[in-house]
CSV table of C-alpha atoms (C1' of nucleotides) in Angstrom, one decimal:
chain,number,residue,atom,x,y,z
P,313,UNK,CA,129.3,125.3,184.2
P,314,UNK,CA,132.2,127.9,183.4
P,315,UNK,CA,131.3,130.6,186.3
P,316,UNK,CA,134.2,132.6,188.5
P,317,UNK,CA,135.9,129.7,189.4
P,318,UNK,CA,135.6,127.5,186.6
P,319,UNK,CA,137.2,130.8,184.3
P,320,UNK,CA,139.8,131.4,187.3
P,321,UNK,CA,140.8,128.0,186.9
P,322,UNK,CA,141.3,128.0,183.5
P,323,UNK,CA,142.8,131.3,183.3
P,324,UNK,CA,145.8,130.1,185.6
P,325,UNK,CA,146.6,126.8,183.8
P,326,UNK,CA,146.2,129.0,180.4
P,327,UNK,CA,148.2,131.8,181.8
P,328,UNK,CA,151.9,130.2,181.7
P,329,UNK,CA,151.3,129.1,178.0
P,330,UNK,CA,150.0,133.0,177.1
P,331,UNK,CA,152.2,135.1,178.5
P,332,UNK,CA,154.9,136.4,176.4
P,333,UNK,CA,154.0,133.9,173.5
P,334,UNK,CA,152.5,136.1,169.8
P,335,UNK,CA,149.2,134.9,168.4
P,336,UNK,CA,150.4,133.9,164.6
P,337,UNK,CA,147.1,133.8,163.5
P,338,UNK,CA,143.2,132.7,164.7
P,339,UNK,CA,141.3,130.1,162.5
P,340,UNK,CA,137.2,130.4,163.4
P,341,UNK,CA,135.4,127.7,161.9
P,342,UNK,CA,132.3,129.3,163.5
P,343,UNK,CA,131.3,132.5,162.7
P,344,UNK,CA,128.8,132.5,165.1
P,345,UNK,CA,132.1,132.3,168.0
P,346,UNK,CA,132.9,136.1,167.1
P,347,UNK,CA,129.1,137.8,166.5
P,348,UNK,CA,130.3,140.4,168.1
P,349,UNK,CA,131.9,142.0,165.9
P,350,UNK,CA,129.9,143.6,163.1
P,351,UNK,CA,132.9,143.1,160.6
P,352,UNK,CA,133.3,138.4,160.7
P,353,UNK,CA,136.9,138.7,160.2
P,354,UNK,CA,137.6,141.7,162.5
P,355,UNK,CA,138.8,139.4,165.2
P,356,UNK,CA,141.4,137.0,163.5
P,357,UNK,CA,142.9,140.6,161.7
P,358,UNK,CA,142.8,142.2,164.8
P,359,UNK,CA,144.8,139.5,167.0
P,360,UNK,CA,147.2,137.9,164.4
P,361,UNK,CA,150.3,139.4,165.4
P,362,UNK,CA,150.3,140.4,168.9
P,363,UNK,CA,152.5,139.3,172.3
P,364,UNK,CA,150.2,138.4,174.6
P,365,UNK,CA,151.1,140.8,177.6
P,366,UNK,CA,149.0,139.7,180.3
P,367,UNK,CA,145.9,137.1,181.4
P,368,UNK,CA,143.0,138.4,183.5
P,369,UNK,CA,139.8,138.1,184.2
P,370,UNK,CA,136.4,139.8,185.5
P,371,UNK,CA,133.5,137.8,186.4
P,372,UNK,CA,133.0,135.5,184.1
P,373,UNK,CA,135.1,137.3,181.1
P,374,UNK,CA,139.0,135.8,180.2
P,375,UNK,CA,141.1,139.3,179.4
P,376,UNK,CA,143.9,138.9,177.5
P,377,UNK,CA,145.9,142.0,176.9
P,378,UNK,CA,147.4,142.2,173.6
P,379,UNK,CA,150.4,144.4,172.5
P,380,UNK,CA,148.7,147.5,171.1
P,381,UNK,CA,146.0,147.7,173.4
P,382,UNK,CA,143.5,145.2,172.0
P,383,UNK,CA,141.9,142.7,174.5
P,384,UNK,CA,141.3,139.2,173.6
P,385,UNK,CA,138.1,138.4,175.0
P,386,UNK,CA,136.4,135.1,175.5
P,387,UNK,CA,133.6,133.9,177.6
P,388,UNK,CA,132.9,130.6,178.0
P,389,UNK,CA,129.3,130.6,178.0
P,390,UNK,CA,127.5,127.8,179.3
P,391,UNK,CA,129.1,125.0,177.5
P,392,UNK,CA,132.3,126.3,176.5
P,393,UNK,CA,136.4,125.7,177.7
P,394,UNK,CA,139.7,126.0,176.6
P,395,UNK,CA,142.5,123.4,175.4
P,396,UNK,CA,145.9,123.2,175.4
P,397,UNK,CA,147.1,121.7,172.3
P,398,UNK,CA,150.3,120.7,170.2
P,399,UNK,CA,149.2,121.7,166.3
P,400,UNK,CA,148.9,118.5,164.8
P,401,UNK,CA,146.8,116.5,168.0
P,402,UNK,CA,143.2,115.5,167.4
P,403,UNK,CA,141.0,118.1,167.8
P,404,UNK,CA,137.8,117.4,170.0
P,405,UNK,CA,134.7,117.5,168.0
P,406,UNK,CA,133.2,121.3,168.8
P,407,UNK,CA,136.5,123.4,168.4
P,408,UNK,CA,135.1,126.3,167.0
P,409,UNK,CA,138.2,128.6,167.3
P,410,UNK,CA,142.0,127.8,167.1
P,411,UNK,CA,144.6,130.6,168.3
P,412,UNK,CA,148.0,129.3,167.1
P,413,UNK,CA,150.6,130.7,169.1
P,414,UNK,CA,154.3,131.2,168.8
P,415,UNK,CA,156.5,128.2,170.0
P,416,UNK,CA,154.4,125.5,169.0
P,417,UNK,CA,150.9,126.3,171.3
P,418,UNK,CA,147.8,126.1,170.3
P,419,UNK,CA,144.6,127.6,172.4
P,420,UNK,CA,141.8,126.0,171.3
P,421,UNK,CA,137.5,127.0,172.0
P,422,UNK,CA,135.5,124.0,172.8
P,423,UNK,CA,132.1,124.8,172.8
P,424,UNK,CA,128.8,122.4,171.5
P,425,UNK,CA,126.5,125.0,172.6
P,426,UNK,CA,127.8,128.1,171.1
P,427,UNK,CA,126.9,130.5,173.9
P,428,UNK,CA,130.6,131.3,174.2
P,429,UNK,CA,132.2,133.8,172.4
P,430,UNK,CA,136.0,135.2,171.3
P,431,UNK,CA,136.2,138.9,170.6
P,432,UNK,CA,139.2,141.7,170.3
P,433,UNK,CA,138.4,145.1,171.5
P,434,UNK,CA,140.2,148.1,171.8
P,435,UNK,CA,139.7,150.2,175.1
P,436,UNK,CA,136.5,152.3,173.6
P,437,UNK,CA,134.9,149.0,172.7
P,438,UNK,CA,135.9,147.3,176.1
P,439,UNK,CA,134.7,150.6,177.6
P,440,UNK,CA,131.4,150.0,175.6
P,441,UNK,CA,131.2,146.7,176.2
P,442,UNK,CA,131.5,146.5,180.0
P,443,UNK,CA,131.0,150.4,181.1
P,444,UNK,CA,127.5,149.6,182.9
P,445,UNK,CA,127.2,146.2,182.2
P,446,UNK,CA,129.5,144.0,184.0
P,447,UNK,CA,129.6,145.0,187.8
P,448,UNK,CA,132.6,144.8,190.3
P,449,UNK,CA,134.4,141.5,190.5
P,450,UNK,CA,132.6,138.5,193.3
P,451,UNK,CA,136.2,137.1,194.0
P,452,UNK,CA,139.0,139.8,193.3
P,453,UNK,CA,136.9,143.1,193.9
P,454,UNK,CA,133.9,142.0,196.1
P,455,UNK,CA,131.6,145.2,197.1
P,456,UNK,CA,131.3,146.0,201.0
P,457,UNK,CA,128.0,145.1,202.8
P,458,UNK,CA,127.2,149.2,202.4
P,459,UNK,CA,128.0,149.2,198.6
P,460,UNK,CA,125.8,145.4,198.4
P,461,UNK,CA,122.9,147.1,200.6
P,462,UNK,CA,122.5,150.0,198.1
P,463,UNK,CA,122.3,147.8,195.3
P,464,UNK,CA,119.7,145.3,196.5
P,465,UNK,CA,117.9,148.4,198.8
P,466,UNK,CA,114.3,148.9,197.5
P,467,UNK,CA,114.4,146.0,194.8
P,468,UNK,CA,111.3,143.5,194.7
P,469,UNK,CA,113.1,140.9,192.4
P,470,UNK,CA,113.9,137.8,193.8
P,471,UNK,CA,117.8,138.2,195.4
P,472,UNK,CA,118.4,135.0,193.6
P,473,UNK,CA,118.1,137.0,190.1
P,474,UNK,CA,120.0,139.6,191.5
P,475,UNK,CA,122.6,137.9,192.1
P,476,UNK,CA,122.6,137.0,188.4
P,477,UNK,CA,122.4,140.0,187.3
P,478,UNK,CA,126.2,140.5,186.6
P,479,UNK,CA,126.4,144.3,186.8
P,480,UNK,CA,124.9,144.2,190.6
P,481,UNK,CA,128.5,141.7,191.0
P,482,UNK,CA,129.9,140.0,188.2
P,483,UNK,CA,130.7,136.1,188.0
P,484,UNK,CA,128.3,134.2,189.9
P,485,UNK,CA,126.0,131.4,187.9
P,486,UNK,CA,123.1,129.6,188.4
P,487,UNK,CA,125.0,127.6,190.6
P,488,UNK,CA,127.6,129.1,192.7
P,489,UNK,CA,124.2,131.3,193.6
P,490,UNK,CA,122.3,128.3,194.7
P,491,UNK,CA,125.4,127.6,197.3
P,492,UNK,CA,126.6,130.9,198.6
P,493,UNK,CA,122.4,131.3,199.1
P,494,UNK,CA,122.1,128.3,201.2
P,495,UNK,CA,126.0,129.1,203.3
P,496,UNK,CA,124.1,132.5,203.6
P,497,UNK,CA,121.1,130.6,205.2
P,498,UNK,CA,118.8,132.7,203.1
P,499,UNK,CA,115.9,132.1,200.5
P,500,UNK,CA,116.3,132.1,196.9
P,501,UNK,CA,112.7,133.6,196.2
P,502,UNK,CA,113.2,136.7,199.2
P,503,UNK,CA,112.9,139.7,197.2
P,504,UNK,CA,116.2,141.8,197.0
P,505,UNK,CA,114.6,144.7,199.0
P,506,UNK,CA,113.6,142.6,202.2
P,507,UNK,CA,116.9,141.4,203.3
P,508,UNK,CA,118.2,143.0,206.8
P,509,UNK,CA,121.5,144.3,207.0
P,510,UNK,CA,122.3,141.1,209.0
P,511,UNK,CA,121.3,138.9,206.3
P,512,UNK,CA,123.0,141.0,203.2
P,513,UNK,CA,126.2,140.5,205.7
P,514,UNK,CA,125.7,136.6,205.9
P,515,UNK,CA,125.2,136.6,201.8
P,516,UNK,CA,128.8,139.2,201.2
P,517,UNK,CA,130.3,136.3,203.2
P,518,UNK,CA,129.5,133.6,202.2
P,519,UNK,CA,130.6,134.5,198.1
P,520,UNK,CA,134.2,134.3,198.7
P,521,UNK,CA,134.3,130.8,201.4
P,522,UNK,CA,132.2,129.2,198.8
P,523,UNK,CA,133.6,130.6,195.1
P,524,UNK,CA,137.5,129.8,196.6
P,525,UNK,CA,136.3,126.1,197.4
P,526,UNK,CA,134.9,125.9,193.9
P,527,UNK,CA,138.2,127.5,192.5
P,528,UNK,CA,139.7,124.5,194.9
P,529,UNK,CA,138.6,121.8,193.6
P,530,UNK,CA,138.9,122.5,189.9
P,531,UNK,CA,135.4,124.1,189.2
P,532,UNK,CA,132.4,122.5,189.0
P,533,UNK,CA,131.8,120.0,185.7
P,534,UNK,CA,128.7,118.8,185.3
P,535,UNK,CA,128.4,115.3,183.0
P,536,UNK,CA,130.8,115.2,179.7
P,537,UNK,CA,129.6,117.9,177.5
P,538,UNK,CA,130.0,120.5,180.4
P,539,UNK,CA,133.2,122.5,181.5
P,540,UNK,CA,136.9,121.0,181.7
P,541,UNK,CA,140.3,122.0,182.8
P,542,UNK,CA,142.4,122.8,179.5
P,543,UNK,CA,144.2,119.6,180.7
P,544,UNK,CA,141.2,118.0,179.8
P,545,UNK,CA,140.4,116.9,183.6
P,546,UNK,CA,137.1,117.5,185.0
P,547,UNK,CA,136.2,119.5,188.1
P,548,UNK,CA,135.5,117.4,191.5
P,549,UNK,CA,133.5,120.4,193.0
P,550,UNK,CA,130.1,118.6,192.0
P,551,UNK,CA,130.6,116.2,194.2
P,552,UNK,CA,130.7,119.1,197.2
P,553,UNK,CA,127.4,121.2,196.4
P,554,UNK,CA,125.2,121.6,199.4
P,555,UNK,CA,121.9,123.0,196.8
P,556,UNK,CA,122.5,122.6,193.2
P,557,UNK,CA,121.3,119.6,191.7
P,558,UNK,CA,120.4,118.2,195.0
P,559,UNK,CA,116.2,118.1,194.8
P,560,UNK,CA,114.9,115.9,197.4
P,561,UNK,CA,118.4,115.0,199.4
P,562,UNK,CA,118.6,115.5,202.7
P,563,UNK,CA,120.4,118.8,203.3
P,564,UNK,CA,124.0,118.5,204.8
P,565,UNK,CA,123.7,121.0,207.4
P,566,UNK,CA,120.4,120.5,209.1
P,567,UNK,CA,119.0,117.4,207.3
P,568,UNK,CA,115.7,118.9,205.8
P,569,UNK,CA,115.0,117.8,202.4
P,570,UNK,CA,116.1,120.2,199.6
P,571,UNK,CA,113.7,121.6,197.2
P,572,UNK,CA,113.4,122.9,193.3
P,573,UNK,CA,112.1,125.8,192.3
P,574,UNK,CA,111.7,128.1,188.9
P,575,UNK,CA,112.9,131.3,189.5
P,576,UNK,CA,113.0,133.2,186.4
P,577,UNK,CA,113.1,130.5,184.5
P,578,UNK,CA,116.5,128.8,186.1
P,579,UNK,CA,116.4,126.4,188.8
P,580,UNK,CA,117.0,126.8,192.2
P,581,UNK,CA,117.8,124.5,194.5
P,582,UNK,CA,117.0,125.8,198.4
P,583,UNK,CA,116.8,124.0,201.9
P,584,UNK,CA,113.1,125.0,203.6
P,585,UNK,CA,115.2,123.9,206.6
P,586,UNK,CA,117.6,126.3,207.0
P,587,UNK,CA,117.1,128.8,204.5
P,588,UNK,CA,114.7,132.0,205.6
B,1173,DA,C1',114.2,151.8,185.9
B,1174,DA,C1',112.9,147.5,186.4
B,1175,DC,C1',110.9,143.6,185.5
B,1176,DG,C1',109.9,139.1,183.2
B,1177,DA,C1',109.8,136.6,178.9
B,1178,DT,C1',111.8,135.6,174.8
B,1179,DC,C1',115.6,133.6,172.4
B,1180,DC,C1',120.0,131.6,170.8
B,1181,DC,C1',122.0,126.2,170.5
B,1182,DT,C1',122.4,121.2,171.1
B,1183,DG,C1',123.2,117.0,173.7
B,1184,DT,C1',120.9,114.5,177.2
B,1185,DT,C1',117.0,112.7,179.2
B,1186,DG,C1',112.3,111.3,180.1
B,1187,DG,C1',108.4,109.6,178.2
B,1188,DC,C1',105.4,106.8,175.3
H,1248,DT,C1',113.6,100.1,170.3
H,1249,DG,C1',113.3,104.3,168.6
H,1250,DC,C1',111.3,108.9,168.3
H,1251,DC,C1',110.6,113.3,169.8
H,1252,DA,C1',109.9,116.9,173.4
H,1253,DA,C1',111.4,119.0,177.2
H,1254,DC,C1',115.4,120.3,179.4
H,1255,DA,C1',119.8,122.5,180.6
H,1256,DG,C1',121.7,127.8,180.8
H,1257,DG,C1',124.2,133.2,180.1
H,1258,DG,C1',123.4,137.4,178.3
H,1259,DA,C1',120.8,140.2,174.5
H,1260,DT,C1',116.9,142.1,173.9
H,1261,DC,C1',112.3,143.5,173.8
H,1262,DG,C1',107.9,144.5,176.1
H,1263,DT,C1',105.6,146.4,179.9
DNA sequence: AACGATCCCTGTTGGC
DNA sequence: TGCCAACAGGGATCGT
């Protein structure tokens, strides 16, 4: 499932391939993939002919800065991945967008469920799309404990829902939110405003180690549908998860049984033994 | 403003 | 065995 570590792993694989190269053309096979543009041709027209100056990331968004102040934005949704290939190589099913680069490379976006998208935005459009909607990055720009306390104070929504709210912190999804809460020993259904300063500190302290562990192991791959690295390898973090997907299994820390509950229509996994 | 529900989409899974 | 409903989930949007 592409969350921050998977997007960052993708960014690191792609960076040496795309930076400095020119986008010769973009082939959008499924119009839904560029649905954030009102005019369907806008995406391909805007990226064509521009050199990629850098490849960055904010939360789960991959941001290619193109010459002429256009940002090539990719969000992988829940089933998207990017693959690097040579023209003519066999395409994976659900190859929905192909970006052709100078030097004989292609970046292919494969996304069966089409929750992901690509866009090409001007600086004004970037402000419009990100301003107020996408918060500070959970890895590179994590808010301080005091700042988090400000975001959580008075909130009645469950802390799990607040961690998934990209305005609070950007980059966390269902898997890593469960892992972070487990590491911090906090129940997912606790109202955000009920957390003590010490608990918020523990929560903050859990974010980086969990995300870095995910990144170190190449991300989390669930079955053959989901996330893969651009070189086709599956991430290995699935086997190291402490909470997510381990319903009924023993907690690795205290031996308690991991439970699954539904919060905001999302499954949450937690240990009654050590998360309070 | 905050919160919760609903929708989009399709491969996989589980029940009958 | 085969069919079909349920499920998974990020983010936009809408109603309360």
